[in-house]
Amino acid sequence: MAAHDFDPLAARSDLPAAPILPEGATLNAGRPLTSIPGPSVIPERVLAAMHAPMPNIYEGALVEMSERLLAELPQLAFTDGEAFIAIANGHGAWEMALTNTLSRGDRVLVLESGRFAVGWGNQAAMLGCEVEVLAAPARRGVDPAALEERLRADGGHAIKAILVVQIDTASSVVNDIPAIRRAIDAVGHPALLMVDCIASFACMEFRMDAWGVDVTVSGSQKGLMVPPGLGFVWASQKAIAAHREAGLRTAYWDWTARMGGGAHYMRYCGTPPVTHLYGLRAAFEMIAEEGLENIWARHAVMAHAVRSAVAAWSAPGGLEFHIEDPAARSNAVTTVLTGGVDAIRLRALAEQEAGLTLGVGLGDFQDRAFRIGHMGHMNPPQLLGTLGTIEAVLHAMGAPMGGSGVAAAAAALSGALHAGRVTTAGMRGG
Amino acid sequence: MAAHDFDPLAARSDLPAAPILPEGATLNAGRPLTSIPGPSVIPERVLAAMHAPMPNIYEGALVEMSERLLAELPQLAFTDGEAFIAIANGHGAWEMALTNTLSRGDRVLVLESGRFAVGWGNQAAMLGCEVEVLAAPARRGVDPAALEERLRADGGHAIKAILVVQIDTASSVVNDIPAIRRAIDAVGHPALLMVDCIASFACMEFRMDAWGVDVTVSGSQKGLMVPPGLGFVWASQKAIAAHREAGLRTAYWDWTARMGGGAHYMRYCGTPPVTHLYGLRAAFEMIAEEGLENIWARHAVMAHAVRSAVAAWSAPGGLEFHIEDPAARSNAVTTVLTGGVDAIRLRALAEQEAGLTLGVGLGDFQDRAFRIGHMGHMNPPQLLGTLGTIEAVLHAMGAPMGGSGVAAAAAALSGALHAGRVTTAGMRGG
Amino acid sequence: MAAHDFDPLAARSDLPAAPILPEGATLNAGRPLTSIPGPSVIPERVLAAMHAPMPNIYEGALVEMSERLLAELPQLAFTDGEAFIAIANGHGAWEMALTNTLSRGDRVLVLESGRFAVGWGNQAAMLGCEVEVLAAPARRGVDPAALEERLRADGGHAIKAILVVQIDTASSVVNDIPAIRRAIDAVGHPALLMVDCIASFACMEFRMDAWGVDVTVSGSQKGLMVPPGLGFVWASQKAIAAHREAGLRTAYWDWTARMGGGAHYMRYCGTPPVTHLYGLRAAFEMIAEEGLENIWARHAVMAHAVRSAVAAWSAPGGLEFHIEDPAARSNAVTTVLTGGVDAIRLRALAEQEAGLTLGVGLGDFQDRAFRIGHMGHMNPPQLLGTLGTIEAVLHAMGAPMGGSGVAAAAAALSGALHAGRVTTAGMRGG
Amino acid sequence: MAAHDFDPLAARSDLPAAPILPEGATLNAGRPLTSIPGPSVIPERVLAAMHAPMPNIYEGALVEMSERLLAELPQLAFTDGEAFIAIANGHGAWEMALTNTLSRGDRVLVLESGRFAVGWGNQAAMLGCEVEVLAAPARRGVDPAALEERLRADGGHAIKAILVVQIDTASSVVNDIPAIRRAIDAVGHPALLMVDCIASFACMEFRMDAWGVDVTVSGSQKGLMVPPGLGFVWASQKAIAAHREAGLRTAYWDWTARMGGGAHYMRYCGTPPVTHLYGLRAAFEMIAEEGLENIWARHAVMAHAVRSAVAAWSAPGGLEFHIEDPAARSNAVTTVLTGGVDAIRLRALAEQEAGLTLGVGLGDFQDRAFRIGHMGHMNPPQLLGTLGTIEAVLHAMGAPMGGSGVAAAAAALSGALHAGRVTTAGMRGG
């Protein structure tokens, strides 16, 4: 493997030689960092809120808090529709979405652009739906024109629902949901548009009503910064109407019972997820304090820094972007192809020797790809710590590198440090 | 101010333009990082151990744990002497050391090499000792030859104690304690050698008995990774003998009562510091698991990376090392002079806009210096996150920079990532 | 309302008069206690284990821990069958049990003895099963003879599954599962015996294989001492065989995918419930340290003390047991009828003025009943604190009382304090 | 030993026989309860606040919080004087009080009424003061008349300071501080009145200025509900004036440096006790929310319940109050003499078999006394759990008992449950 040809240590010539770390010693003896595309880093404030004794679950403060959370959820999705909290992971939320809107034999169109929409479609198939997959071009996002063409051919409106992910956590693509909606509207097709926002919610812009989304699905463990264990589903009025006719409804997922008005436990079909609700409360407070649109902007800057690093590292036989279209690279996760570099070894070295966990390349990718999660509770020290450690590992492996990715990322972030508003009052304590 | 002339973003030319962060938004919305020279980062394991209800303090598990901690402390200092835990900060531990060994009117020689030995000497003066200061050359460590010369002049052995710090947290110098011992021995002077290891303990090599140290002082909040609130003092047999004659002894600090054998609370002159002891227990376990010599080696590698960064950044009108002698730069903290760059603004920008707290320049330094703490619970993501964020701030301020410090540090660390022992078994989960 | 006629303060005549608590003050200013029949008190050790950052979820320590937990679950149920962890509450676990073993149109026999078996049956009905309810006599447990008679009439074996709870959390009855099995065997009926152990697991004896149970269902938040959010299902080989033919299977609940061998996330149909698994790990360690049979014995003693208290309090117009048959009163929860005493006011007073949360009377009971949870992590101070506070509230309400329940409970517990093994070594610290 | 002659189980005759707890099993498997006279129960809110990473200690939020705490401390003592926070236990705070106000050779008068004032006096003696002890009658509080007589004999005002405790944690006596002040004023004696409120602060009424106290000492771990590790000293203007002349001053304890205006670390003579300050912040919030006078009233009611229990238990050969004068029994701790009952065994049984830790009898008392702490964060479930468990242990030991103490305590508390303000709105959740 050709070594990189840049020498970041040129300036160091006056320093003593580098110390040798004995074989028995390790640098992996600090605060571990997990930069995977979910579960994301859980804020200490959320963990602390979850460290709490059990309350009265039938009445009082817990019930009030739970009702407030349910009332705030639609606002986060920019919808006037209903929101539901499922004690489940994202796959459970998928099932809640499908069983509440569809019936056996319904045709479902899956817009493939990685791994996850297909997984959702497989669930629909197991529930007895007829599932058809429309694949995006390799290493690209969903093509709205191809969707429009397919829908135009469905003059009888056999297709009842269209499943798509906003961000595919495996490929790291982001799909253009408004364009997909426009394609549907262009042919006046009545199918429900169901969007998986598991990896994008509270990371990238999403406006359910304005974008004409009928069912939105998400989970707690990514942009929402809460450990895995909660799934979220939002339903438009059109989806609620479909729900009334749906043949796949089951008691655990059923929206009607969860819509409120009866005993509070019916909101969760049983005992509420007390501990996770405490965490969610804290996360919602943090989101409100920062502002959802500011969060999207932060993710854009951080993602740009990651992409600056990958571009700098890129070299023949070495790293490159998995998603070729710059506009289709998501702001929450970046999948990096590693060329001739052993990606499993790269991740192992980062985790075992430096305390950094990176995302596995999913499916066919695992030997030749890794993923960087840059979603949720992440600031410059975390991001640059992640990128710097990857770079140290690339050096250690002798991987080809075009230049310093972490240096590029530091420069890329610098424009977003608002020097103008910094205050130095009271900073003379020493 | 002249801008830096390296362009880390050259490789990025194919990327879309950098997104603008709105004025109301911030990147400071992740896990804060505090890279100051103490309190250092407290491991989650230590914080969790401290999150505990109160025990029986007169008997049982707490007493047994406390006795084990007291028994292990001498091993960490490589001494056969006695160890004491004071509920106090480092200044309290200083007072314990002085009051247990000295009497009013005793002459004390302070070896100045920054700020802290002088502070310790001031305490001795307030207790009624006669204090004399022997200053090191500017931006350098203690000169053993000058000490030898001074002691040679003290034929009557008026000097009863010599106070020195191993690492001065303000200047970031490390003093050569064995050389200082040799200087004392060269003239056969009987004064007690008292060493402040507050900023060096469990960071850099220290061998109390082998190095002929009589009294060692440390605190919980630096290399020992426990929040501030405990001071530690170790006493050689020679110091214990001096203690029996000392006129400054008081009940709270008194070693005789604390040496054990009576009721357990006498170990602490009253209620033991339960919560901190739980934290110390966890920290000692972590130290035992990693190995003290491995910890020293890790600090050496990490410090070398920091120095590689500072060397790379160094530029006329910009950053430079405060300590000029490469051999006298400590492995726990690095004081960086900032030339024409406003150091207070630099720290404010890092903290308020990026979530990174850096150490204040102490005393005269505060406008033109900052300090990087690299002690204790620190791994590559933390260190490179620290250095990368400093670099982003330097870019944002338009500071002169010779090159990328974080790129240099990543390269410098890479040699210590032991690729050979990494295992990839079981790493194909996706 | 007739006041009680015992005077526990007779001996106090030499004391000063009781101080008056000002209207603005409250006694509710200490550590709250929740003695409800689930969620039970979560041990601090479990909460601490859950206070942890996110790990690598695809490989390494989390996966190993998860596999160990799945391997240990069958041992806790005394079965050689399979165990599954659902991210769900108990109602979700019900749905996992039903969808994996039944098909649309299957007949299900529900053995009613309170509220919960009926709820489970309602889920089966919504899934398309034909549900038939066989009710127990009022305030009693399931009658095995009635079951035997019903099954004898089902010569064609139309009944595919029999649903029963071991303990009904509402009525507090405990059903005799071995006797129910014997009734089934007496007619050689092949229906699956499905037992809800949500309120009994790790509280009362349960031996799945020895008792001929085919499907067992439980949840995390009662005897297992972990916050709500996990459901557990165990399946016998007969149940697994039925699963292969079941028509109601869905992807989220499906046992086949969860049985292991593939990627680890398939164990949970998606992202694993990391935080709850950490809690479960701690709870399993506590259970192993105490021993499951010892836990059952502890619950028996504690429940006996509760019953001693209720018996002592019992008075015309006042409190009495809901379950009339002493042998059918469970060891995990006790439902107390309150006669002429306002049960809602009683609970409100305990919670708002004293910091004790009691279980609501479910369904028709709520005005005239409350429930005491005595399951899981509970020792004499908690139990006697619960009972003493109830007694203080009864005094405050002027409720009829036959005698002191908490005095009776203290006496009842005393026989289980093993004076013989107590050690006083090292207890002279003062 | 004669057994008790009351039978609390009489009403239970229809219940099945008590289950036997196997030898290998234990009831000690729940949430441990520590009812000792300090460290008291730490609220979860305080522990959670302490579970926090290290901040910038030179500037910003930590410094602001610290200054607020220092500003609020005088209000809690009802003084216009100065307050100081020492990183130390109560014995350290004693030393801060003495060294800041006295000189070698000064005469100090100790008002003995247990163990602690004498201990404080011993510290003064070691510092070089002349210490004289005026002892209270056995099992009683300080006699103001005797003090007045002694002071009248000190016409030359040789006595510079009078040391007294408000509550002696060993004997559980409460002294009448206003009466002591009146005795001093009756002879116009200028000695400083120095009061140890370690066991009484935030438990019983204390008004420093109104009561003419010159120096007040307390600690974090009792009424202030924070783990041990902080000492507090308040100084009147008269004490501050004495401080300026005091010869015993040392750097660590010195008030002048701690009075503010310089660098913030001088408030603590070095690194501030970050973690404890976070806990103290939470505790102060809780105190403000409840109200200090309400807290005193709660302690009065709870102590009355404890005394009702002890009175009920009292029997020849069995338990009795250590303090004979009902008016001199403190509201924070109760020392119980155990007559023919082995007190060490009693405590061992409670702790090892039931999870309840009781206070050791200090000094000569330890075989024949134990102490009940009822200070700080304590509500009816905790108090009645404590008393009920003691009663179970007394039964198990066959100790003589006049009647049920826990039944008496439940009745005694009932008058303080404000039935009138309870709300039942929203309590029909089931």
PDB file of C-alpha atoms in Angstrom, chain B residues 22-135:
ATOM      1  CA  PRO B  22     -26.972  31.564  11.831  1.00  0.00           C
ATOM      2  CA  GLU B  23     -26.130  34.085  14.489  1.00  0.00           C
ATOM      3  CA  GLY B  24     -28.534  32.494  16.940  1.00  0.00           C
ATOM      4  CA  ALA B  25     -27.008  29.049  16.557  1.00  0.00           C
ATOM      5  CA  THR B  26     -23.910  27.533  18.106  1.00  0.00           C
ATOM      6  CA  LEU B  27     -21.679  24.506  17.721  1.00  0.00           C
ATOM      7  CA  ASN B  28     -21.410  24.337  21.496  1.00  0.00           C
ATOM      8  CA  ALA B  29     -24.114  21.737  21.943  1.00  0.00           C
ATOM      9  CA  GLY B  30     -22.427  18.495  22.799  1.00  0.00           C
ATOM     10  CA  ARG B  31     -20.451  16.899  25.570  1.00  0.00           C
ATOM     11  CA  PRO B  32     -18.302  19.630  27.151  1.00  0.00           C
ATOM     12  CA  LEU B  33     -14.610  18.899  27.469  1.00  0.00           C
ATOM     13  CA  THR B  34     -12.429  20.374  30.184  1.00  0.00           C
ATOM     14  CA  SER B  35      -8.728  20.137  29.394  1.00  0.00           C
ATOM     15  CA  ILE B  36      -7.350  22.114  32.272  1.00  0.00           C
ATOM     16  CA  PRO B  37      -4.472  21.182  34.553  1.00  0.00           C
ATOM     17  CA  GLY B  38      -6.841  20.089  37.302  1.00  0.00           C
ATOM     18  CA  PRO B  39      -9.452  19.268  38.169  1.00  0.00           C
ATOM     19  CA  SER B  40      -8.907  16.784  35.391  1.00  0.00           C
ATOM     20  CA  VAL B  41     -11.617  14.776  33.664  1.00  0.00           C
ATOM     21  CA  ILE B  42     -13.301  12.549  36.238  1.00  0.00           C
ATOM     22  CA  PRO B  43     -13.990   9.071  34.864  1.00  0.00           C
ATOM     23  CA  GLU B  44     -17.646   8.098  34.734  1.00  0.00           C
ATOM     24  CA  ARG B  45     -16.701   5.081  36.861  1.00  0.00           C
ATOM     25  CA  VAL B  46     -15.494   7.373  39.625  1.00  0.00           C
ATOM     26  CA  LEU B  47     -18.557   9.616  39.443  1.00  0.00           C
ATOM     27  CA  ALA B  48     -20.804   6.566  39.522  1.00  0.00           C
ATOM     28  CA  ALA B  49     -19.010   5.184  42.581  1.00  0.00           C
ATOM     29  CA  MET B  50     -19.571   8.485  44.360  1.00  0.00           C
ATOM     30  CA  HIS B  51     -23.290   8.407  43.611  1.00  0.00           C
ATOM     31  CA  ALA B  52     -24.027   6.326  46.680  1.00  0.00           C
ATOM     32  CA  PRO B  53     -25.968   6.538  49.917  1.00  0.00           C
ATOM     33  CA  MET B  54     -24.280   7.038  53.266  1.00  0.00           C
ATOM     34  CA  PRO B  55     -22.966   3.966  55.068  1.00  0.00           C
ATOM     35  CA  ASN B  56     -22.311   3.058  58.652  1.00  0.00           C
ATOM     36  CA  ILE B  57     -19.198   5.148  59.284  1.00  0.00           C
ATOM     37  CA  TYR B  58     -18.131   3.476  62.508  1.00  0.00           C
ATOM     38  CA  GLU B  59     -17.770  -0.121  61.399  1.00  0.00           C
ATOM     39  CA  GLY B  60     -18.106  -2.544  58.559  1.00  0.00           C
ATOM     40  CA  ALA B  61     -17.527  -2.094  54.845  1.00  0.00           C
ATOM     41  CA  LEU B  62     -16.657   1.597  54.865  1.00  0.00           C
ATOM     42  CA  VAL B  63     -14.022   1.160  57.533  1.00  0.00           C
ATOM     43  CA  GLU B  64     -12.508  -1.803  55.732  1.00  0.00           C
ATOM     44  CA  MET B  65     -12.407   0.088  52.452  1.00  0.00           C
ATOM     45  CA  SER B  66     -10.828   3.092  54.111  1.00  0.00           C
ATOM     46  CA  GLU B  67      -8.125   0.988  55.699  1.00  0.00           C
ATOM     47  CA  ARG B  68      -7.348  -0.665  52.378  1.00  0.00           C
ATOM     48  CA  LEU B  69      -7.011   2.718  50.691  1.00  0.00           C
ATOM     49  CA  LEU B  70      -4.632   3.912  53.385  1.00  0.00           C
ATOM     50  CA  ALA B  71      -2.626   0.737  52.967  1.00  0.00           C
ATOM     51  CA  GLU B  72      -2.393   1.141  49.203  1.00  0.00           C
ATOM     52  CA  LEU B  73      -1.365   4.781  49.179  1.00  0.00           C
ATOM     53  CA  PRO B  74       2.306   4.137  50.094  1.00  0.00           C
ATOM     54  CA  GLN B  75       2.614   1.677  47.227  1.00  0.00           C
ATOM     55  CA  LEU B  76       1.541   4.339  44.743  1.00  0.00           C
ATOM     56  CA  ALA B  77       4.338   6.580  45.999  1.00  0.00           C
ATOM     57  CA  PHE B  78       6.860   3.712  46.135  1.00  0.00           C
ATOM     58  CA  THR B  79       7.525   4.270  49.809  1.00  0.00           C
ATOM     59  CA  ASP B  80       7.620   2.257  52.985  1.00  0.00           C
ATOM     60  CA  GLY B  81       6.570   5.350  54.911  1.00  0.00           C
ATOM     61  CA  GLU B  82       3.201   6.441  56.207  1.00  0.00           C
ATOM     62  CA  ALA B  83       0.359   7.915  54.181  1.00  0.00           C
ATOM     63  CA  PHE B  84      -2.373  10.277  55.321  1.00  0.00           C
ATOM     64  CA  ILE B  85      -5.628  11.386  53.720  1.00  0.00           C
ATOM     65  CA  ALA B  86      -6.657  14.911  54.603  1.00  0.00           C
ATOM     66  CA  ILE B  87     -10.130  16.250  53.924  1.00  0.00           C
ATOM     67  CA  ALA B  88      -8.706  19.339  52.263  1.00  0.00           C
ATOM     68  CA  ASN B  89      -7.429  20.584  48.943  1.00  0.00           C
ATOM     69  CA  GLY B  90      -3.765  20.698  48.050  1.00  0.00           C
ATOM     70  CA  HIS B  91      -3.183  23.820  50.134  1.00  0.00           C
ATOM     71  CA  GLY B  92      -4.527  21.937  53.136  1.00  0.00           C
ATOM     72  CA  ALA B  93      -2.160  19.086  52.401  1.00  0.00           C
ATOM     73  CA  TRP B  94       0.674  21.618  52.301  1.00  0.00           C
ATOM     74  CA  GLU B  95      -0.359  22.756  55.760  1.00  0.00           C
ATOM     75  CA  MET B  96      -0.501  19.186  57.016  1.00  0.00           C
ATOM     76  CA  ALA B  97       3.041  18.639  55.748  1.00  0.00           C
ATOM     77  CA  LEU B  98       4.410  21.812  57.335  1.00  0.00           C
ATOM     78  CA  THR B  99       2.670  21.659  60.716  1.00  0.00           C
ATOM     79  CA  ASN B 100       3.673  18.061  61.281  1.00  0.00           C
ATOM     80  CA  THR B 101       7.364  18.564  60.663  1.00  0.00           C
ATOM     81  CA  LEU B 102       8.357  22.091  61.586  1.00  0.00           C
ATOM     82  CA  SER B 103       8.455  24.492  64.499  1.00  0.00           C
ATOM     83  CA  ARG B 104       8.159  28.241  64.770  1.00  0.00           C
ATOM     84  CA  GLY B 105      11.409  29.880  63.701  1.00  0.00           C
ATOM     85  CA  ASP B 106      12.607  26.998  61.539  1.00  0.00           C
ATOM     86  CA  ARG B 107      14.286  28.049  58.339  1.00  0.00           C
ATOM     87  CA  VAL B 108      12.734  26.745  55.115  1.00  0.00           C
ATOM     88  CA  LEU B 109      14.297  26.909  51.667  1.00  0.00           C
ATOM     89  CA  VAL B 110      11.888  27.250  48.759  1.00  0.00           C
ATOM     90  CA  LEU B 111      13.048  26.224  45.285  1.00  0.00           C
ATOM     91  CA  GLU B 112      11.029  28.500  43.048  1.00  0.00           C
ATOM     92  CA  SER B 113      10.247  27.448  39.467  1.00  0.00           C
ATOM     93  CA  GLY B 114       6.866  29.000  38.871  1.00  0.00           C
ATOM     94  CA  ARG B 115       4.156  29.875  41.280  1.00  0.00           C
ATOM     95  CA  PHE B 116       3.392  27.023  43.590  1.00  0.00           C
ATOM     96  CA  ALA B 117       6.506  26.374  45.652  1.00  0.00           C
ATOM     97  CA  VAL B 118       6.405  30.038  46.591  1.00  0.00           C
ATOM     98  CA  GLY B 119       2.798  29.683  47.710  1.00  0.00           C
ATOM     99  CA  TRP B 120       3.783  26.766  49.901  1.00  0.00           C
ATOM    100  CA  GLY B 121       6.594  28.825  51.340  1.00  0.00           C
ATOM    101  CA  ASN B 122       4.195  31.663  52.103  1.00  0.00           C
ATOM    102  CA  GLN B 123       2.179  29.229  54.200  1.00  0.00           C
ATOM    103  CA  ALA B 124       5.315  28.314  56.128  1.00  0.00           C
ATOM    104  CA  ALA B 125       6.020  31.990  56.714  1.00  0.00           C
ATOM    105  CA  MET B 126       2.531  32.536  58.117  1.00  0.00           C
ATOM    106  CA  LEU B 127       3.111  29.595  60.464  1.00  0.00           C
ATOM    107  CA  GLY B 128       6.170  31.399  61.813  1.00  0.00           C
ATOM    108  CA  CYS B 129       8.994  29.863  59.805  1.00  0.00           C
ATOM    109  CA  GLU B 130      11.790  31.854  58.239  1.00  0.00           C
ATOM    110  CA  VAL B 131      11.453  31.400  54.527  1.00  0.00           C
ATOM    111  CA  GLU B 132      14.134  31.871  51.929  1.00  0.00           C
ATOM    112  CA  VAL B 133      13.535  31.572  48.185  1.00  0.00           C
ATOM    113  CA  LEU B 134      16.027  30.263  45.644  1.00  0.00           C
ATOM    114  CA  ALA B 135      14.660  31.099  42.214  1.00  0.00           C
TER     115      ALA B 135
END
